[in-house]
Short mmCIF file of C-alpha atoms and ligand atoms in Angstrom, two decimals:
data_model
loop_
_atom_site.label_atom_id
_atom_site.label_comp_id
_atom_site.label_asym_id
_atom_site.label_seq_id
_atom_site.Cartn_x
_atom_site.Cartn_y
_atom_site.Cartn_z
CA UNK A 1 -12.70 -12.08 17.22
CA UNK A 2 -12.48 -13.27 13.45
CA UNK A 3 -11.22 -11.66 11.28
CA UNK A 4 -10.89 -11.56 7.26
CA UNK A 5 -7.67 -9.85 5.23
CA UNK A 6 -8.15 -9.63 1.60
CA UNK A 7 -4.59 -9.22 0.09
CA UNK A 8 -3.42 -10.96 3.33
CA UNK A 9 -0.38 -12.47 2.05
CA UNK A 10 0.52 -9.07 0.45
CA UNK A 11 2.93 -6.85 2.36
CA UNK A 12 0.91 -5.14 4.63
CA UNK A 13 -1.57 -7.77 4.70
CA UNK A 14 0.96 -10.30 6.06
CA UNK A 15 2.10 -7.77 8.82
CA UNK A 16 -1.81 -7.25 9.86
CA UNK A 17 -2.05 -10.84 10.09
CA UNK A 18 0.75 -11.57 12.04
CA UNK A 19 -0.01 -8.99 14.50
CA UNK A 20 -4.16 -9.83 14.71
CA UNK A 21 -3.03 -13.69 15.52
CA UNK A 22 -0.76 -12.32 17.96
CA UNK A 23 -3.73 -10.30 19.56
CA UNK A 24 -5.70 -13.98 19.75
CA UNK A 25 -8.04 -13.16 15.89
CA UNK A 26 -8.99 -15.84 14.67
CA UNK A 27 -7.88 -14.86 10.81
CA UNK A 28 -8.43 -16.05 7.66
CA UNK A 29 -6.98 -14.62 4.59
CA UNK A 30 -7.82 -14.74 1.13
CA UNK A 31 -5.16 -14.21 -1.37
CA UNK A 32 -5.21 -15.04 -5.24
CA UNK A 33 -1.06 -15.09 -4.91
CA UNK A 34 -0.62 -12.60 -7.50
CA UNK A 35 1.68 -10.36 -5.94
CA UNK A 36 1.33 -11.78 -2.47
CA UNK A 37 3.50 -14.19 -1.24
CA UNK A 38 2.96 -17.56 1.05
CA UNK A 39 6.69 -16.52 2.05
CA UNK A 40 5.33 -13.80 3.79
CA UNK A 41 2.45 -16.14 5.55
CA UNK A 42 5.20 -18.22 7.41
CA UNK A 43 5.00 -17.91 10.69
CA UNK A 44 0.80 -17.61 9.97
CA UNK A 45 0.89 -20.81 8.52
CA UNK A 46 1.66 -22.85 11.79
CA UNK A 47 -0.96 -21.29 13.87
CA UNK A 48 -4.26 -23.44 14.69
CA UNK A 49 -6.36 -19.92 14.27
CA UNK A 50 -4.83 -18.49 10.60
CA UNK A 51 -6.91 -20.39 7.64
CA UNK A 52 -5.67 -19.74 3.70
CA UNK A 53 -7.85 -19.71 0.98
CA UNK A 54 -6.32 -19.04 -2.48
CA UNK A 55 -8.61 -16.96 -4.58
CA UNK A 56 -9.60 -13.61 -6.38
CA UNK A 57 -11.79 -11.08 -4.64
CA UNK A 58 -13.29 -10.71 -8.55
CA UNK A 59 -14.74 -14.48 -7.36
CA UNK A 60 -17.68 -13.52 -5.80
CA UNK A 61 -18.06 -17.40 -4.29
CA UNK A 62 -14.79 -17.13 -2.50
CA UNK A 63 -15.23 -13.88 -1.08
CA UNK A 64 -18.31 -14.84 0.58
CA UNK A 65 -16.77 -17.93 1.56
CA UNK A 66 -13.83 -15.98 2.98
CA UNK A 67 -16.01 -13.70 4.92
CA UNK A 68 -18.69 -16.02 6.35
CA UNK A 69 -19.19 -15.85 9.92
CA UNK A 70 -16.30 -12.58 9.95
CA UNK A 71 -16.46 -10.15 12.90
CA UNK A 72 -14.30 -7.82 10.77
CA UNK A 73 -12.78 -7.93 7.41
CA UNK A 74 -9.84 -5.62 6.42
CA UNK A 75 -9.91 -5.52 2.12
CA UNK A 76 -6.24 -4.92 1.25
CA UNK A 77 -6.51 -6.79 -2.06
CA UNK A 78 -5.61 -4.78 -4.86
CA UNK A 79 -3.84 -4.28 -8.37
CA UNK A 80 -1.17 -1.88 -6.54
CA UNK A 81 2.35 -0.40 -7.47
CA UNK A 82 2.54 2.00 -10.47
CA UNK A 83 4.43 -0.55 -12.55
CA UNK A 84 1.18 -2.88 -12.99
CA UNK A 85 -1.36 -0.26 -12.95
CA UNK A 86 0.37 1.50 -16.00
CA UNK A 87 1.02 -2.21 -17.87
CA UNK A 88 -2.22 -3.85 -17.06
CA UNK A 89 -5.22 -1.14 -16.50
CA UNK A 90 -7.91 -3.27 -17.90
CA UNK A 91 -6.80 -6.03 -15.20
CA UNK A 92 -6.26 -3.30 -12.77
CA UNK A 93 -9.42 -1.58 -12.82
CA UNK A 94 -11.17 -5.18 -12.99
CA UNK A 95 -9.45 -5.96 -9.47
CA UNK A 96 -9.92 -2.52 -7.69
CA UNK A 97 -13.44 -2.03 -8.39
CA UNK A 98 -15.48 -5.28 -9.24
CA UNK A 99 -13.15 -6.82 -6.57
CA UNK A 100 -14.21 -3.88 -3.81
CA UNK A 101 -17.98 -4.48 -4.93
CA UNK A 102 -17.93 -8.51 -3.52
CA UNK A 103 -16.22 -7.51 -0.47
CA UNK A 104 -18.61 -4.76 0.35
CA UNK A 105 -21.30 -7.04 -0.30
CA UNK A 106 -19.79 -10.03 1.52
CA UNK A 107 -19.35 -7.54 4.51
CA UNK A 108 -23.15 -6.22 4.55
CA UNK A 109 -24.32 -9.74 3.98
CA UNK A 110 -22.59 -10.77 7.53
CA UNK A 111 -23.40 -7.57 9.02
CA UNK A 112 -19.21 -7.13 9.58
CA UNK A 113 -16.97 -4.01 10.43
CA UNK A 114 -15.35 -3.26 7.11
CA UNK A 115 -11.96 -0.84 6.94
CA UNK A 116 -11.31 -0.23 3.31
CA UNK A 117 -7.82 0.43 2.24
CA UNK A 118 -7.25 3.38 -0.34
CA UNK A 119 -4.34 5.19 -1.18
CA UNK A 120 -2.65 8.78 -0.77
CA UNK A 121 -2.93 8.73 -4.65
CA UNK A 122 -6.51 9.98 -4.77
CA UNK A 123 -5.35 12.90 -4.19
CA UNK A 124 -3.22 12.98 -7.24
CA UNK A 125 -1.17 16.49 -7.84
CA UNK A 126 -2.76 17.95 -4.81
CA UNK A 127 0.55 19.50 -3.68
CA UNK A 128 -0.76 20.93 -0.85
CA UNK A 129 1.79 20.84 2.69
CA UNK A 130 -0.76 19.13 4.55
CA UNK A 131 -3.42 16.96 3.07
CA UNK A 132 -6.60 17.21 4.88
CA UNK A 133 -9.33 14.13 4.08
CA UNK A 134 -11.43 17.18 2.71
CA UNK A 135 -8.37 18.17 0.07
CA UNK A 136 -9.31 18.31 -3.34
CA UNK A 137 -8.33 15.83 -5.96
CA UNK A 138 -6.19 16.90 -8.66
CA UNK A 139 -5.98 13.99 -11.45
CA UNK A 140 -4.59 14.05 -14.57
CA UNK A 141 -6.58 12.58 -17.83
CA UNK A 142 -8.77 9.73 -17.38
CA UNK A 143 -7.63 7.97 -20.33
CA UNK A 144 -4.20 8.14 -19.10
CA UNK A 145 -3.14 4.49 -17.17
CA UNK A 146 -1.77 6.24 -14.72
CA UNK A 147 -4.47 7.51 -12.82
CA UNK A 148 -6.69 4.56 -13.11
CA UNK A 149 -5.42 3.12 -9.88
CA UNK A 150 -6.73 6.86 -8.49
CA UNK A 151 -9.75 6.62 -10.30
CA UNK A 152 -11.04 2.99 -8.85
CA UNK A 153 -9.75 3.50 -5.53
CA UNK A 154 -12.02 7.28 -5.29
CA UNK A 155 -14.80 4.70 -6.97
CA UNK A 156 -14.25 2.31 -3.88
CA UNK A 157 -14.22 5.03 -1.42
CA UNK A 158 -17.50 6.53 -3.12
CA UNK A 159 -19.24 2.72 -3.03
CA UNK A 160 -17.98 2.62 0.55
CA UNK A 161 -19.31 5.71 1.67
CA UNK A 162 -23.05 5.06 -0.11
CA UNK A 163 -23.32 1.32 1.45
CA UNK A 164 -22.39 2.67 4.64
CA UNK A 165 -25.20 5.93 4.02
CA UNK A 166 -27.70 4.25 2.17
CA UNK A 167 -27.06 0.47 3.45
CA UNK A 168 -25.80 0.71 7.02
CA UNK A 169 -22.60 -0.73 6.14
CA UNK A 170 -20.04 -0.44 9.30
CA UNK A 171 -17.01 0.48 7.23
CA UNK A 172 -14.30 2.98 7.67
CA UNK A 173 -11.67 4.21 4.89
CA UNK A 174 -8.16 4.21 4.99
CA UNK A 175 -6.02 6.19 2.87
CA UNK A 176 -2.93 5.19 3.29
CA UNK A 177 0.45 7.17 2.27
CA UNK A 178 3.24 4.76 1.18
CA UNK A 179 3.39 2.35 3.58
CA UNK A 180 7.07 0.73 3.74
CA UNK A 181 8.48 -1.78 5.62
CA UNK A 182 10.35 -5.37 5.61
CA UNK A 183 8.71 -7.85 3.03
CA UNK A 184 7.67 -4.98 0.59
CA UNK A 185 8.94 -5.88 -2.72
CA UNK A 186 10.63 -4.05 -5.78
CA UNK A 187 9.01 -5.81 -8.34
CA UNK A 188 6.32 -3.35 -8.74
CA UNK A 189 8.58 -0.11 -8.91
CA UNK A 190 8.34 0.82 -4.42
CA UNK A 191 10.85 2.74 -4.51
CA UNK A 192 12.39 1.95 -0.98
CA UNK A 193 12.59 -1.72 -1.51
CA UNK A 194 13.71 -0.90 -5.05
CA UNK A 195 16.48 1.62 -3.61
CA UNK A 196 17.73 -0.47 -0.82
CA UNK A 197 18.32 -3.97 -2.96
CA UNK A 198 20.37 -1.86 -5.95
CA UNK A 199 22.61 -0.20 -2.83
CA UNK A 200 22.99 -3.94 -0.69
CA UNK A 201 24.15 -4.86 -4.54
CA UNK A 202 26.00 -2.36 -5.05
CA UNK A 203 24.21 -1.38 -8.37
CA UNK A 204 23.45 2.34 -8.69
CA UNK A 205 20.73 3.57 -7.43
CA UNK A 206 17.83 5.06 -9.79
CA UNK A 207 16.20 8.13 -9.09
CA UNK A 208 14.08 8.93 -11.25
CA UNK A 209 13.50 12.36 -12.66
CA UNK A 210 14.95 15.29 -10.96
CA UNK A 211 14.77 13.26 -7.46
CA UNK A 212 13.45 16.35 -6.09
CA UNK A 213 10.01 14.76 -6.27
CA UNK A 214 9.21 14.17 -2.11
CA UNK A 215 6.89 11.74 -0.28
CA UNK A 216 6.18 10.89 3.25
CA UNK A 217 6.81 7.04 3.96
CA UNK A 218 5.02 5.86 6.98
CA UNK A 219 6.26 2.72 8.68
CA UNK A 220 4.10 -0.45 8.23
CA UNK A 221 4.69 -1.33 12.11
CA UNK A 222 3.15 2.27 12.64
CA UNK A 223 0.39 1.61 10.57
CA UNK A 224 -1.24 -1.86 11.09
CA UNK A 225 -2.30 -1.29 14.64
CA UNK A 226 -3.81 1.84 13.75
CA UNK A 227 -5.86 -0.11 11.43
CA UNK A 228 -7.06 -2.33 14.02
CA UNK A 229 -7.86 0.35 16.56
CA UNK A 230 -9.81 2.08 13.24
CA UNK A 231 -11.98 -0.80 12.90
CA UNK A 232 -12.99 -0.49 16.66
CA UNK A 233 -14.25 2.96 16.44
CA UNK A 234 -17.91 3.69 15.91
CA UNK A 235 -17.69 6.72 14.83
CA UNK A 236 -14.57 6.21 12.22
CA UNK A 237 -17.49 4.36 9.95
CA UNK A 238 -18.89 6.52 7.07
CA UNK A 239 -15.57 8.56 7.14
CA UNK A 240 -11.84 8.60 5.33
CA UNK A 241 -8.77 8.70 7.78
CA UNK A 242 -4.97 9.75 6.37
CA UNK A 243 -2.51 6.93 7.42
CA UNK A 244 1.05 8.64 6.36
CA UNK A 245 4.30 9.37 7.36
CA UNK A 246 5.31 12.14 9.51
CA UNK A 247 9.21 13.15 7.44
CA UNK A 248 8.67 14.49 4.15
CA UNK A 249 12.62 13.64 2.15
CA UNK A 250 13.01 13.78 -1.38
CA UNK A 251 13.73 10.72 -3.26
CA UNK A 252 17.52 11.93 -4.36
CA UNK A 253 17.59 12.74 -0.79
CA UNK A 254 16.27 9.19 0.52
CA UNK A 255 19.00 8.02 -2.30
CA UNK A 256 21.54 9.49 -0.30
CA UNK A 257 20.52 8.54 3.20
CA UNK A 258 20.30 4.86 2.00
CA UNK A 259 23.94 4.75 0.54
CA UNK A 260 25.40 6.00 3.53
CA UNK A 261 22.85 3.95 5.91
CA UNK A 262 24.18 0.41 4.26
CA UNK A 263 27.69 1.44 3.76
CA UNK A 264 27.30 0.99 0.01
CA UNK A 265 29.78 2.29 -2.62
CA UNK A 266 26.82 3.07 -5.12
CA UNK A 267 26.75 5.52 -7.13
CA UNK A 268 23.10 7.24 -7.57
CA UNK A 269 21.94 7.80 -11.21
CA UNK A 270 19.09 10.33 -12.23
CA UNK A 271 16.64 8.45 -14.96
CA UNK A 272 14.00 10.57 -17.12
CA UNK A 273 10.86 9.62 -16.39
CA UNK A 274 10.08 8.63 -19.95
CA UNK A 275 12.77 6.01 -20.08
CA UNK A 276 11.44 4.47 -16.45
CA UNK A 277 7.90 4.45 -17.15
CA UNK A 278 6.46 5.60 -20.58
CA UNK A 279 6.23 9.25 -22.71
CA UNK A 280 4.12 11.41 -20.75
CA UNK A 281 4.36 10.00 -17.30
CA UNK A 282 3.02 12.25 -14.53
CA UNK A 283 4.65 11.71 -11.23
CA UNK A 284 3.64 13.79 -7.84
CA UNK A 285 5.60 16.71 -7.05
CA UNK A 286 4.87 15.67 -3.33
CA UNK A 287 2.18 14.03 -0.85
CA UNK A 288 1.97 15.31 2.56
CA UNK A 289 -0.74 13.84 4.90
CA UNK A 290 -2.40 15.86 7.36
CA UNK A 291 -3.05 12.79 10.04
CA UNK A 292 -4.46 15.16 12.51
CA UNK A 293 -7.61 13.12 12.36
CA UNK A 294 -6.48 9.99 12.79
CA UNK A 295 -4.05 11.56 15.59
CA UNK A 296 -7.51 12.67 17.49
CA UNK A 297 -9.31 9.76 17.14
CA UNK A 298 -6.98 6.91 17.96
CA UNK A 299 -3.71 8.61 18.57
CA UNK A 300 -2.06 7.50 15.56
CA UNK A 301 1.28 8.99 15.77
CA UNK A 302 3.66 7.75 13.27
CA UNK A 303 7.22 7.58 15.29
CA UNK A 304 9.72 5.54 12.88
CA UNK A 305 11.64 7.94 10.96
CA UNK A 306 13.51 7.13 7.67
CA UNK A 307 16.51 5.95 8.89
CA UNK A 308 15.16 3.70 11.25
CA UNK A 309 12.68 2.69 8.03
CA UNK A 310 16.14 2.14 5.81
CA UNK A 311 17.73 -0.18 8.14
CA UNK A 312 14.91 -2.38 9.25
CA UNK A 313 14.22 -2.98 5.10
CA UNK A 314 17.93 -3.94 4.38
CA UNK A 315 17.90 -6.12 7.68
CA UNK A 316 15.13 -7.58 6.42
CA UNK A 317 16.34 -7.93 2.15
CA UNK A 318 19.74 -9.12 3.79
CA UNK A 319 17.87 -11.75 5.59
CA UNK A 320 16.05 -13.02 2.96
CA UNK A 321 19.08 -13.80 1.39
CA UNK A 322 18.92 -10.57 -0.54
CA UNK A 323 17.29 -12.56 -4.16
CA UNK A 324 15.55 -10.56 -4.71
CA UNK A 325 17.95 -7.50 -3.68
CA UNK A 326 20.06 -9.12 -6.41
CA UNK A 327 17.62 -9.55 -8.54
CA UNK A 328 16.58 -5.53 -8.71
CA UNK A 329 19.96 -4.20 -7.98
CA UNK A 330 21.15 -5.67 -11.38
CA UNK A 331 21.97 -2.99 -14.24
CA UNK A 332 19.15 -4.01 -16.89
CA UNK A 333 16.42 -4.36 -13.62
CA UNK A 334 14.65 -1.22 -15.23
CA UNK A 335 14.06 -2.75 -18.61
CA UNK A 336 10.07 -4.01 -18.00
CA UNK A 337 9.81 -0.16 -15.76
CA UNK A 338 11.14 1.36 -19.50
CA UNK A 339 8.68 -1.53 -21.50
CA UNK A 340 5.89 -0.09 -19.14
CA UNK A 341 3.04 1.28 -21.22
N1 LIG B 401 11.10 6.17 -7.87
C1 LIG B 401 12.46 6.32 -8.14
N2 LIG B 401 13.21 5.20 -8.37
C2 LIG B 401 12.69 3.94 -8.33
C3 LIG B 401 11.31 3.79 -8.03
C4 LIG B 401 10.54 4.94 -7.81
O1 LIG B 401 12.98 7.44 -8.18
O2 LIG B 401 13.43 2.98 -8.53
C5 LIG B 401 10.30 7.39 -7.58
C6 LIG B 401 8.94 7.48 -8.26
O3 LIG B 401 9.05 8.05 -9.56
C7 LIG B 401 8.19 8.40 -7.29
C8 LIG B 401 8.77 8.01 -5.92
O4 LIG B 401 10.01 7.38 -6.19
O5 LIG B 401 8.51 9.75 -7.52
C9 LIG B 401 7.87 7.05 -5.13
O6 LIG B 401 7.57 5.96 -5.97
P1 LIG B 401 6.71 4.70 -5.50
O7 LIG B 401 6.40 3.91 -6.74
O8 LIG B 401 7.39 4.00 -4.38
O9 LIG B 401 5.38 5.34 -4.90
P2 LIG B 401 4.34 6.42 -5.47
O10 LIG B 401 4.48 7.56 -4.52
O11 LIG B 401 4.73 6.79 -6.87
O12 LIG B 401 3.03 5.75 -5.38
#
């Protein structure tokens, strides 16, 4: 099979790669580098079947090149993290939409499978205990930079669902409900990565708000191969699919566990949301996925709990030789969050 990964060098794009070459893909990815890494591409880089190319999916030219003669093309490229959406919107909204446009059309054009990946924010306040893909969306101001990354990625989803009604396009939507795992970085505000660097440092941990705020993190091991088994379902195309976590824990709560999980003598340190982001931030109360549909058709279960997420991302920062766990665990780390527009 070949397959294309937008984003591919990205988090979760790396760990789909990885695990497609292992199935025998043939996989090319197509990064611009911008907050992927070739780091994360190692052990992709010496196989015969992975092929790079550097390049923007707003570069309509390398997208199709990138998707020629595809079987299946997984678009993970994005603006993502709250931290860039919120300081570059213009850029932002450039990437998630225009950029989503080319790959649909690249994907129609060689009659491939397409899985889409959009986000548990398009749901935006919707506090509801258990999302449903029918749950309304709650979203604050459209002027406010905030929701814009909610705002292109319901945009995608709507483009993706009209090419597939209109167009016959074979694509299925992912909304996925953050994803965590080794190789995700802080530098964009996660806050697991972000958590677990300031603790290996020993630099207090920032929790921002009350830290009663919850979310459900879903393991990235958990979720790449139900992407893959997605993309070989008929009748997943036309439709939206929640990809989330199964533990809902609050974030002074993950705080905690990830102190006493890396044996660190940080302290943990409650910061208003207006000094971490900007005036008027509006952060989720909490964002719990119903993946009963998912669950039925593939069997998606997501089995890694938090603990078990906590120790397999400080393995991994440890083993990286903890820079960058350094680098965000320093007191002052939160100064471009605070500068954050
Ligand atoms: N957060 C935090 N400290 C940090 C980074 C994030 O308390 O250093 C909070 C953030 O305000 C949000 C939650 O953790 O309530 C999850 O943030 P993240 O950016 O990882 O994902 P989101 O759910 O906001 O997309």
């Amino acid at each position: 099979m070949k397959t294309t990964i937008t984003g591919g060098a990205g988090f979760i794009g790396s760990h789909l790669t990885d695990y497609l070459l292992a199935e025998g893909d043939e996989v090319t990815v197509l990064d611009d580098l911008s907050t992927g890494s070739l780091d994360n591409l190692a052990e992709a880089l010496d196989s015969e079947s992975f092929s790079f190319i550097e390049g923007s999916v707003l570069d309509q030219e390398a997208v199709r090149r990138a998707v020629a003669g595809a079987d299946r093309v997984f678009h993970l490229a994005a603006a993502v993290g709250v931290q860039l959406i919120v300081e570059q919107p213009l850029q932002s909204l450039r990437t998630n939409i225009h950029g989503t446009e080319n790959v649909l059309n690249a994907a129609l054009a060689e009659d491939a499978v397409l899985v889409l990946a959009s986000t548990s924010e398009v749901y935006g306040k919707n506090a509801s205990d258990s999302l449903d893909e029918e749950a309304d969306r709650i979203l604050g101001s459209a002027l406010k930079s905030r929701w814009t990354y909610a705002g292109a990625k319901g945009i995608d989803e709507a483009f993706a669902h009209a090419y597939w009604s209109e167009l016959g396009l074979k694509v299925a939507i992912v909304r996925l409900f953050n994803t965590v795992g080794p190789r995700q970085t802080g530098r964009y505000g996660m806050v697991v990565p972000n958590l677990v660097g300031q603790a290996l440092a020993g630099a207090p941990l920032t929790v921002f708000g009350d830290g009663l705020q919850s979310r459900c993190f879903s393991y990235v091991g958990d979720v790449v191969p139900a992407l893959v088994r997605l993309s070989g379902q008929e009748s997943a195309f036309g439709q939206a699919f929640n990809l989330g976590g199964a533990q809902e824990v609050s974030i002074l709560e993950l705080a905690e566990r990830i102190v006493e999980r890396t044996g660190s003598d940080s302290s943990i340190t409650l910061v208003p949301y207006e000094q971490a982001y900007a005036p008027g931030y509006e952060d989720m109360r909490r964002r719990v996925p119903n993946n009963s549909k998912a669950n039925g058709l593939i069997g998606f279960v997501p089995g890694t709990n938090v603990d078990r997420i906590i120790d397999l991302v400080a393995e991994d920062l440890r083993q990286r030789g903890s820079l960058e766990a350094r680098l965000m665990g320093k007191p002052g780390a939160l100064a471009p969050l605070a500068a954050a527009g």
